PDB file of C-alpha atoms in Angstrom:
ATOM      1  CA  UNK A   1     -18.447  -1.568   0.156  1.00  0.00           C
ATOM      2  CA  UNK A   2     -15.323  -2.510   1.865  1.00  0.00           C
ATOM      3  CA  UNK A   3     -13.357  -1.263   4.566  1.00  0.00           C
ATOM      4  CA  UNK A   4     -10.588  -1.502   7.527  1.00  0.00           C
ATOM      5  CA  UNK A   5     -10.635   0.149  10.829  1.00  0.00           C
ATOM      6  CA  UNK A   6      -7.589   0.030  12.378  1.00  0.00           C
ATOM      7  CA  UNK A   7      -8.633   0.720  15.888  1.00  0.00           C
ATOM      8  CA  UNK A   8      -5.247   2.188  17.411  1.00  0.00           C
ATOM      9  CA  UNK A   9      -3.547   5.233  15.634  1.00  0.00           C
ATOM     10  CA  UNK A  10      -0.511   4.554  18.140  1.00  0.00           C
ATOM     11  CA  UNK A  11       0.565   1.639  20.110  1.00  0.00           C
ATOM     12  CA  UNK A  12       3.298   1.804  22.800  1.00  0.00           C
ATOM     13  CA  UNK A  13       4.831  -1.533  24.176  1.00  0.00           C
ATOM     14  CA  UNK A  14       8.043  -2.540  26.320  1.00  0.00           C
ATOM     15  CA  UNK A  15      10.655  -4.875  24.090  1.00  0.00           C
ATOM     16  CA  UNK A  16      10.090  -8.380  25.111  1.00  0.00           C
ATOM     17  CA  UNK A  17       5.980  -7.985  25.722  1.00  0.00           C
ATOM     18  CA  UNK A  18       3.218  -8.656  23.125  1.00  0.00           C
ATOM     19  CA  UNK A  19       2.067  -6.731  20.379  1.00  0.00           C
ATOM     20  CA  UNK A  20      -1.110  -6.157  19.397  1.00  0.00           C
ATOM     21  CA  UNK A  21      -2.407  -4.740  16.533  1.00  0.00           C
ATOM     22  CA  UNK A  22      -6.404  -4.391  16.054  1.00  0.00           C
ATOM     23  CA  UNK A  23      -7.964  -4.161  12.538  1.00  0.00           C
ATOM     24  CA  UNK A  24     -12.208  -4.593  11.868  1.00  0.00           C
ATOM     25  CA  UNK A  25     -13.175  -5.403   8.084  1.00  0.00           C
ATOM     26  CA  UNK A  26     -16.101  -4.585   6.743  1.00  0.00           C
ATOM     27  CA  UNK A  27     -17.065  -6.700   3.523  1.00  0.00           C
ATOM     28  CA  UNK A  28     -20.171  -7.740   1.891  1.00  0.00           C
ATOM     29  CA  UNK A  29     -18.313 -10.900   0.735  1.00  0.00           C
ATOM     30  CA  UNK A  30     -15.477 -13.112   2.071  1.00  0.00           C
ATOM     31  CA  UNK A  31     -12.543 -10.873   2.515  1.00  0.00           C
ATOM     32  CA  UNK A  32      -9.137 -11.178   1.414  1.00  0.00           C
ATOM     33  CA  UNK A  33      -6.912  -9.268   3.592  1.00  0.00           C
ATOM     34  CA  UNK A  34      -3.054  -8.301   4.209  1.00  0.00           C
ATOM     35  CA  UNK A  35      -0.919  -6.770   6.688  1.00  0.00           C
ATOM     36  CA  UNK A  36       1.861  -4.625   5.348  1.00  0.00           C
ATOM     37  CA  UNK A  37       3.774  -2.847   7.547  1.00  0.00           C
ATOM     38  CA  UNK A  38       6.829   0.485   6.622  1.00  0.00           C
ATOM     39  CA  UNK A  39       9.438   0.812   8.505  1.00  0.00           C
ATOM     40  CA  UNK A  40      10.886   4.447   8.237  1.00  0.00           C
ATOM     41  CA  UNK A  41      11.792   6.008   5.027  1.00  0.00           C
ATOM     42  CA  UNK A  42      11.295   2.238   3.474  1.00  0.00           C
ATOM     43  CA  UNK A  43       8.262   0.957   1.182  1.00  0.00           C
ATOM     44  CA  UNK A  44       5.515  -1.245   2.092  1.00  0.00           C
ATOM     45  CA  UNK A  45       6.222  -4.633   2.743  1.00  0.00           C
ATOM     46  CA  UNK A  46       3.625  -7.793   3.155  1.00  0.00           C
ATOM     47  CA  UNK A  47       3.823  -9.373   6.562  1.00  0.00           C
ATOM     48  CA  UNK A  48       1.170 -11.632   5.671  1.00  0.00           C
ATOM     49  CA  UNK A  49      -1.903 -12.305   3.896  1.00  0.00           C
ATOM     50  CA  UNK A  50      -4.868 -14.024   4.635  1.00  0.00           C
ATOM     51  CA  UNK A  51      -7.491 -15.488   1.771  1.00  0.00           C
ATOM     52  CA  UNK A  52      -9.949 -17.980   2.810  1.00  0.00           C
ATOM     53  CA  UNK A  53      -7.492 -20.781   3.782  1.00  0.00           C
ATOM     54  CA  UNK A  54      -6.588 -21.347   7.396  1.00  0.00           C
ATOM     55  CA  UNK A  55      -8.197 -18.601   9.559  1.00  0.00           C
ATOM     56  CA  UNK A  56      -4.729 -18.247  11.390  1.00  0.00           C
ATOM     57  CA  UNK A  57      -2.133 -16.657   9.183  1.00  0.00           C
ATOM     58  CA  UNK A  58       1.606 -16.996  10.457  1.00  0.00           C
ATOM     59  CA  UNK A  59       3.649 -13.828   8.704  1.00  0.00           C
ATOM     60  CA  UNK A  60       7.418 -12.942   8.452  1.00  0.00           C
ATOM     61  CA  UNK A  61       9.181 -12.053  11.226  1.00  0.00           C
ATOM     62  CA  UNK A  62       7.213 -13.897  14.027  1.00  0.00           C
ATOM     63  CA  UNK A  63       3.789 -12.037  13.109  1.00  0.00           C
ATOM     64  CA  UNK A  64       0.663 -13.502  13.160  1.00  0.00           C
ATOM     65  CA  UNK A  65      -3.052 -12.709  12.775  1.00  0.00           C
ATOM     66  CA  UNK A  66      -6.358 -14.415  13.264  1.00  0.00           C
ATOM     67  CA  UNK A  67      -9.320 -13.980  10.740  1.00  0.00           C
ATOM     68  CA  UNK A  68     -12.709 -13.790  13.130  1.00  0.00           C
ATOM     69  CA  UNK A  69     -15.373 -13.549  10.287  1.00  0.00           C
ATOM     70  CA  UNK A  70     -18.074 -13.283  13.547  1.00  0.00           C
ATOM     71  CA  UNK A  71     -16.173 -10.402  14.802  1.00  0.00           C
ATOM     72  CA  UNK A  72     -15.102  -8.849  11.356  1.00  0.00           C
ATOM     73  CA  UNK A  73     -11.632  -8.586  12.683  1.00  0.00           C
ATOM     74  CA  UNK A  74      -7.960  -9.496  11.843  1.00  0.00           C
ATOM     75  CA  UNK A  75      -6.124  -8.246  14.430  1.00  0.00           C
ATOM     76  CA  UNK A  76      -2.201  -8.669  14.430  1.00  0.00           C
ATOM     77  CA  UNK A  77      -0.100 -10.426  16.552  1.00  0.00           C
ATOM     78  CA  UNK A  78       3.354 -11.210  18.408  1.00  0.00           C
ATOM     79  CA  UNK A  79       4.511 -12.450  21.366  1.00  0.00           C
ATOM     80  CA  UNK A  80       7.369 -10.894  21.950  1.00  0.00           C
ATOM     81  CA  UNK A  81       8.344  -7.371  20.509  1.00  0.00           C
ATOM     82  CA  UNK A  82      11.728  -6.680  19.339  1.00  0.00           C
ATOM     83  CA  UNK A  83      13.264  -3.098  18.863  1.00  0.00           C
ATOM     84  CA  UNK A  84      13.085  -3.353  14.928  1.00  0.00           C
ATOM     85  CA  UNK A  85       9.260  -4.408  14.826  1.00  0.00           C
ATOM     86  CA  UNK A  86       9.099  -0.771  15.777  1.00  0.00           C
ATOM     87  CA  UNK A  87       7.447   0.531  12.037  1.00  0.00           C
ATOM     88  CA  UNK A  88       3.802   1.588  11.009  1.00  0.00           C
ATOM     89  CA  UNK A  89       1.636  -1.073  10.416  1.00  0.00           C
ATOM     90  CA  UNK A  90      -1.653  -0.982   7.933  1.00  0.00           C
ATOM     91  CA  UNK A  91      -4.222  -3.620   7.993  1.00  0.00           C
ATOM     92  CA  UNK A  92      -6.080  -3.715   4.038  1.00  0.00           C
ATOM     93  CA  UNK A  93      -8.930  -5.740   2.218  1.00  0.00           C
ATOM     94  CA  UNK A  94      -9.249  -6.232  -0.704  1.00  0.00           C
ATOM     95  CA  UNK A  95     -12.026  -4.930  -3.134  1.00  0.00           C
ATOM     96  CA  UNK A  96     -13.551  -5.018  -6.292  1.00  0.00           C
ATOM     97  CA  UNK A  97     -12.225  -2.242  -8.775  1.00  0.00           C
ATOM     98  CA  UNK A  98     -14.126  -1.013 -12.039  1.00  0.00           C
ATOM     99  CA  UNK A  99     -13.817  -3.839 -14.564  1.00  0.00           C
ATOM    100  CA  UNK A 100     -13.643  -6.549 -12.499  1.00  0.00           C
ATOM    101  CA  UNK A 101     -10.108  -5.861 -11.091  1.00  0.00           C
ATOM    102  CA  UNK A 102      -9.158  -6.045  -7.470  1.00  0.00           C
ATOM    103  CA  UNK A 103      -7.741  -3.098  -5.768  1.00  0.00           C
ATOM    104  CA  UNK A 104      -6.257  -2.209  -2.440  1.00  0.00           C
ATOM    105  CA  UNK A 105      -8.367  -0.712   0.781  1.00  0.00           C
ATOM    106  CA  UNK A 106      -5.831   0.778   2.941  1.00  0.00           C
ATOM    107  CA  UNK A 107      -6.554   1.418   6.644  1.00  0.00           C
ATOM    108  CA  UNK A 108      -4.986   4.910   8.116  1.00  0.00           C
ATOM    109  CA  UNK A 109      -2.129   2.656   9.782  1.00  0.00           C
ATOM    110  CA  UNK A 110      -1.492   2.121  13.254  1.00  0.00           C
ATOM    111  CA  UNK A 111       2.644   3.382  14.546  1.00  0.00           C
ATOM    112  CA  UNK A 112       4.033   0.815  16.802  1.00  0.00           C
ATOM    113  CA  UNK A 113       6.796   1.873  19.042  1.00  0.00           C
ATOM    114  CA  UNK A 114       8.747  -0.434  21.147  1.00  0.00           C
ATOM    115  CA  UNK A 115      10.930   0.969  24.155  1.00  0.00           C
ATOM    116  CA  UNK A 116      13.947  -0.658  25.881  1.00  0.00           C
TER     117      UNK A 116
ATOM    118  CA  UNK B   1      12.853 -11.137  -5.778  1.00  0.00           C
ATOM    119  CA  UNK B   2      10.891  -8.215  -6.657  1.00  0.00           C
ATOM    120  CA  UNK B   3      12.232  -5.139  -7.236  1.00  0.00           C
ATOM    121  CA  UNK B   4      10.161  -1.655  -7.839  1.00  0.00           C
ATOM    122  CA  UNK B   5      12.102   1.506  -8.368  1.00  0.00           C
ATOM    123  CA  UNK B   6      11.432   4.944  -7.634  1.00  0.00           C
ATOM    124  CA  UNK B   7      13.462   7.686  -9.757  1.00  0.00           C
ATOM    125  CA  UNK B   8      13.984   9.882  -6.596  1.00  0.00           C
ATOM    126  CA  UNK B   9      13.643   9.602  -3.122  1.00  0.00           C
ATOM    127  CA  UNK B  10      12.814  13.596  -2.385  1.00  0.00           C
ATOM    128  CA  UNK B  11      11.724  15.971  -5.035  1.00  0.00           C
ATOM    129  CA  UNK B  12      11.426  19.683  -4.566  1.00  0.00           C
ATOM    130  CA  UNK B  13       9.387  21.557  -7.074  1.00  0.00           C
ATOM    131  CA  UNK B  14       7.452  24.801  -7.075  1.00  0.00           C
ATOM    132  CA  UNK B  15       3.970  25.413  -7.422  1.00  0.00           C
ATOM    133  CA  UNK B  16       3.229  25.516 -11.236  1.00  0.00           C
ATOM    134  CA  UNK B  17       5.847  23.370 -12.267  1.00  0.00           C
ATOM    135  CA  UNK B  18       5.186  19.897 -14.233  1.00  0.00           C
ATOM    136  CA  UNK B  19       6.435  16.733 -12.400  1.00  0.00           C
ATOM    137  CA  UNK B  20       7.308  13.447 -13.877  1.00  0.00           C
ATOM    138  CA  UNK B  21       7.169  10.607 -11.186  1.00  0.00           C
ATOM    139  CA  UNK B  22       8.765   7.407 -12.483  1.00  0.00           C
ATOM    140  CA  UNK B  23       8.664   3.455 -11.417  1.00  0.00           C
ATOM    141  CA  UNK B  24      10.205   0.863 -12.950  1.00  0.00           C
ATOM    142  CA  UNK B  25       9.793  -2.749 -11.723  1.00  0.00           C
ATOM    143  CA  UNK B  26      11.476  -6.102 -12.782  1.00  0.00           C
ATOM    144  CA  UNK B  27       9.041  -8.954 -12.577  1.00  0.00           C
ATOM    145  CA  UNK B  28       6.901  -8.637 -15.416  1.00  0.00           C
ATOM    146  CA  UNK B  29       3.983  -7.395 -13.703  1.00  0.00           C
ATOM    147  CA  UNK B  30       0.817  -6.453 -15.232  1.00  0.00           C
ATOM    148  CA  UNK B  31      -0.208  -4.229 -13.141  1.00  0.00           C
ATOM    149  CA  UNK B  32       0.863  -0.965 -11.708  1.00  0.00           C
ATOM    150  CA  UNK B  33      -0.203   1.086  -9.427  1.00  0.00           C
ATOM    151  CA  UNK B  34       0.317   5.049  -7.984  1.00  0.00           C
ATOM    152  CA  UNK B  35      -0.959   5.728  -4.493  1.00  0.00           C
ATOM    153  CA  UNK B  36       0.051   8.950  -2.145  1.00  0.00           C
ATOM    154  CA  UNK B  37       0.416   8.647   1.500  1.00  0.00           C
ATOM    155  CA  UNK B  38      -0.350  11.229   4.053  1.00  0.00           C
ATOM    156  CA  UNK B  39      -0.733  10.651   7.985  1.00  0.00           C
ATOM    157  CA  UNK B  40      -3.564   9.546   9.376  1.00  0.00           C
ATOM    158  CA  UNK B  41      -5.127   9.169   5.674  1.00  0.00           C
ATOM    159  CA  UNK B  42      -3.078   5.896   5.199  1.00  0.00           C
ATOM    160  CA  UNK B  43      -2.582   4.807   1.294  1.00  0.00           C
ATOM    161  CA  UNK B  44      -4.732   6.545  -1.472  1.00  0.00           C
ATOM    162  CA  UNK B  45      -5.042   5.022  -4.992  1.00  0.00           C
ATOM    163  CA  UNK B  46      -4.810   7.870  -7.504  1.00  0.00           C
ATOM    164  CA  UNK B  47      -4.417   5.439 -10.742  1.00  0.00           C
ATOM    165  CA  UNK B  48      -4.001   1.962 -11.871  1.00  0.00           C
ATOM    166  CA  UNK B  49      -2.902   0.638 -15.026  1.00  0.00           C
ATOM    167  CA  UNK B  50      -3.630  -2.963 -16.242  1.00  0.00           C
ATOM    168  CA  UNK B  51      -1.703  -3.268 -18.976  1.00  0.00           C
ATOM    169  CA  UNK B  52       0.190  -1.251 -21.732  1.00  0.00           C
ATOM    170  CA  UNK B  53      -1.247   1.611 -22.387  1.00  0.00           C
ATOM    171  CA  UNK B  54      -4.396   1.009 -19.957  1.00  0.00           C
ATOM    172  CA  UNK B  55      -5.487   3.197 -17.296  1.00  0.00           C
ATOM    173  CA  UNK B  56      -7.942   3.613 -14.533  1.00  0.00           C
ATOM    174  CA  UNK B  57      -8.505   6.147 -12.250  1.00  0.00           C
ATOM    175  CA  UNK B  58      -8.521   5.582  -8.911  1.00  0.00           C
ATOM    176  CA  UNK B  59     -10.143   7.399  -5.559  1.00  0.00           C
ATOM    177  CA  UNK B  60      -8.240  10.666  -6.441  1.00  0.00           C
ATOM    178  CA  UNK B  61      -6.795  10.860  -9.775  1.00  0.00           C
ATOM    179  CA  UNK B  62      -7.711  15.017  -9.822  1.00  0.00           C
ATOM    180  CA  UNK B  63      -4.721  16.781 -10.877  1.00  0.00           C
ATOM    181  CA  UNK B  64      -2.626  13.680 -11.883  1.00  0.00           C
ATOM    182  CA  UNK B  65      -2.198  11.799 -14.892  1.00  0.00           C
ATOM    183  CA  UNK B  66      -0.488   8.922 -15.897  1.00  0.00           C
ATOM    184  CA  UNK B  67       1.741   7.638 -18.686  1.00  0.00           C
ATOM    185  CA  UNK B  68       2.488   3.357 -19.369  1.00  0.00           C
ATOM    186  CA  UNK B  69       4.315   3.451 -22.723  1.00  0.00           C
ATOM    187  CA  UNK B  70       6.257   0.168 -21.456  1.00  0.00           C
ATOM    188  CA  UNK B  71       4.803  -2.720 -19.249  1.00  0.00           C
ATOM    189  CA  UNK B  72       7.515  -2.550 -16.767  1.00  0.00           C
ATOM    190  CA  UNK B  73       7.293   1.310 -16.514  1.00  0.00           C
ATOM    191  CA  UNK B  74       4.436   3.753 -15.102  1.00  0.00           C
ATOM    192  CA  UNK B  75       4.756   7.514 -14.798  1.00  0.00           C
ATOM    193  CA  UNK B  76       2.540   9.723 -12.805  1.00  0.00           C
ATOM    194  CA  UNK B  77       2.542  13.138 -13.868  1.00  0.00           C
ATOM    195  CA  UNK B  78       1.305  16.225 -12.183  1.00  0.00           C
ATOM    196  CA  UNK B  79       0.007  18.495 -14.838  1.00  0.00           C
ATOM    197  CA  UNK B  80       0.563  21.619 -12.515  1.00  0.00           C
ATOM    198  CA  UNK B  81       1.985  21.122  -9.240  1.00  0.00           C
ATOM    199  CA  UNK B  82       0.021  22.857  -6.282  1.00  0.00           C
ATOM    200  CA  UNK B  83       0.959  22.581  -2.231  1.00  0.00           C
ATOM    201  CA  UNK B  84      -1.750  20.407  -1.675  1.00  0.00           C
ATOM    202  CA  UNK B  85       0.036  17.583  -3.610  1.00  0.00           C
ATOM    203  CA  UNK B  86       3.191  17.962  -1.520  1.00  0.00           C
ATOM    204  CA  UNK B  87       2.857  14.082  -0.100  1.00  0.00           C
ATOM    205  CA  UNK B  88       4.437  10.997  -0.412  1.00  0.00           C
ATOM    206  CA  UNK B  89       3.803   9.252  -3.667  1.00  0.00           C
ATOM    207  CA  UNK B  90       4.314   5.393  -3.627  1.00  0.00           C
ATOM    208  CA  UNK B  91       4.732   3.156  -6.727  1.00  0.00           C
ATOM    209  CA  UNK B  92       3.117  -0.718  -6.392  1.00  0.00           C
ATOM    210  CA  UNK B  93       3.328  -4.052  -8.871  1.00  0.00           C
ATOM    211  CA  UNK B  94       1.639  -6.918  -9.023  1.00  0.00           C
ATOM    212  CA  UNK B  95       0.461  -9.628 -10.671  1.00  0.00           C
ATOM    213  CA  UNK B  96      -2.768 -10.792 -12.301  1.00  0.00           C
ATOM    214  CA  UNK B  97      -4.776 -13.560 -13.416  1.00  0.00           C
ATOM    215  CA  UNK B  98      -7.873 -13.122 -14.687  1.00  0.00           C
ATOM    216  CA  UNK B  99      -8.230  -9.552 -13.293  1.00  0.00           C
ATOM    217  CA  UNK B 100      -7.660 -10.628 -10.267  1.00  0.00           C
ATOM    218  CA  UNK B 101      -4.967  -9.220  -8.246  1.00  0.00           C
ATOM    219  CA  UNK B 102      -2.623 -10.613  -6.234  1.00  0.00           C
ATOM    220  CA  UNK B 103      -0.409  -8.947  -3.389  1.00  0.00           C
ATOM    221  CA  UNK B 104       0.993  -5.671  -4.414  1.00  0.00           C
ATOM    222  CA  UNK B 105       4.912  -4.706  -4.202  1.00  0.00           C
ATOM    223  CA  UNK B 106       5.836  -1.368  -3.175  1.00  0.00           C
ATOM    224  CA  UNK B 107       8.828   0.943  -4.499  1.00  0.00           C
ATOM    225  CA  UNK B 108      10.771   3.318  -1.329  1.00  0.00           C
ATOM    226  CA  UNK B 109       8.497   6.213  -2.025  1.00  0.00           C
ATOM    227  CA  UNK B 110       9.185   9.730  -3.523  1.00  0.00           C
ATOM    228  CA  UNK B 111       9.019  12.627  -0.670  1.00  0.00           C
ATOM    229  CA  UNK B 112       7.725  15.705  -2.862  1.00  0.00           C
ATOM    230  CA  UNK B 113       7.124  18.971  -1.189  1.00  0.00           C
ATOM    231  CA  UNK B 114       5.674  21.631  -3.364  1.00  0.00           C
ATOM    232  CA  UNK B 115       6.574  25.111  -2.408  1.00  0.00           C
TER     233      UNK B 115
END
């Protein structure tokens, strides 16, 4: 079956310094998998996605994440954090559903704050 | 671009009481989608519809139900509301092609407490 760990339930980082975001996938086939992330009281939005093309995936907003099938991770990326970046962020897979229909494994979401 | 709709943003009902969730969306999706959100739990699928009329349950559909009369349109309904469904309920699109699914589009969210 598939899964996501998301290996940080809370991540703390100065504005200006790197982000860092880890997610491990478990998958008995080759994954596809997303990054949303919600910023508060707002709906989930897709920073990027990530489905057996280039095994770097370049997102919105200066996000990026690396698909490491020998480490059965997609961890999330940025160089430089910026005060609005500050949001939850969930790593998911995707899976097969009854009937042959994909459907969406959330992981529990990792809070990113960003200080001054 | 896409738009999903959420009929309210908080909802305050008491235990007992049957609640209509709706979500509208714009882009002609075929598929729709009711998850509920709690911390630390992430996002839980509690139904799925494929198409008109079509419905599948998802990891927790116990307690809920669901209504697709119209493709753009998907209701979840709580038969009898109970505290332990005060959450947040989030409403998802998306497209398909040949059952498979592509990325999912999210409404705001409806905040219901259940006293």
């Amino acid at each position: 079956a598939q899964s996501v760990t998301q290996l940080d339930s809370h991540v703390s980082v100065s504005e200006g310094t790197p982000v860092l975001l880890r997610c491990n996938y478990s998958s008995s086939y080759s994954p596809s998998l997303f990054w949303y992330v919600q910023h508060p009281n707002k709906g989930l939005q897709l920073l990027l996605k990530y489905t057996s093309a280039a095994t770097l995936v370049k997102g919105i907003n200066g996000f990026e994440a690396e698909f490491k099938k020998s480490e059965t991770s997609f961890h999330l990326t940025k160089p430089s954090a910026h005060m609005s970046d500050a949001a939850e962020y969930f790593c998911v897979v995707i899976t097969m559903f009854s009937g042959g229909y994909n459907k969406l494994i959330f992981g529990a979401g990792t809070r990113l704050a960003v200080h001054p | 671009d896409v738009k999903v709709t959420q009929s309210s943003r908080y909802l305050v009902k008491r235990t007992g009481e049957k609640v209509f969730l709706e979500c509208v969306q714009d882009m002609d999706h075929e598929n729709m989608f009711w998850y509920r959100q709690d911390p630390g739990l992430g996002l839980r699928l509690i139904y799925f519809s494929y198409d008109v009329k079509m419905k599948e349950k998802g990891d927790i559909p116990e307690g809920y139900s669901v209504s697709r009369e119209k493709k753009e349109r998907f209701s979840l309904i709580l038969e009898s509301a109970s505290t332990n469904q005060t959450s947040m309920y989030l409403c998802a699109s998306s497209f398909s092609l040949a059952g498979l699914s592509y990325e999912q589009y999210f409404g705001p969210g409806t905040r219901l407490t259940v006293t």
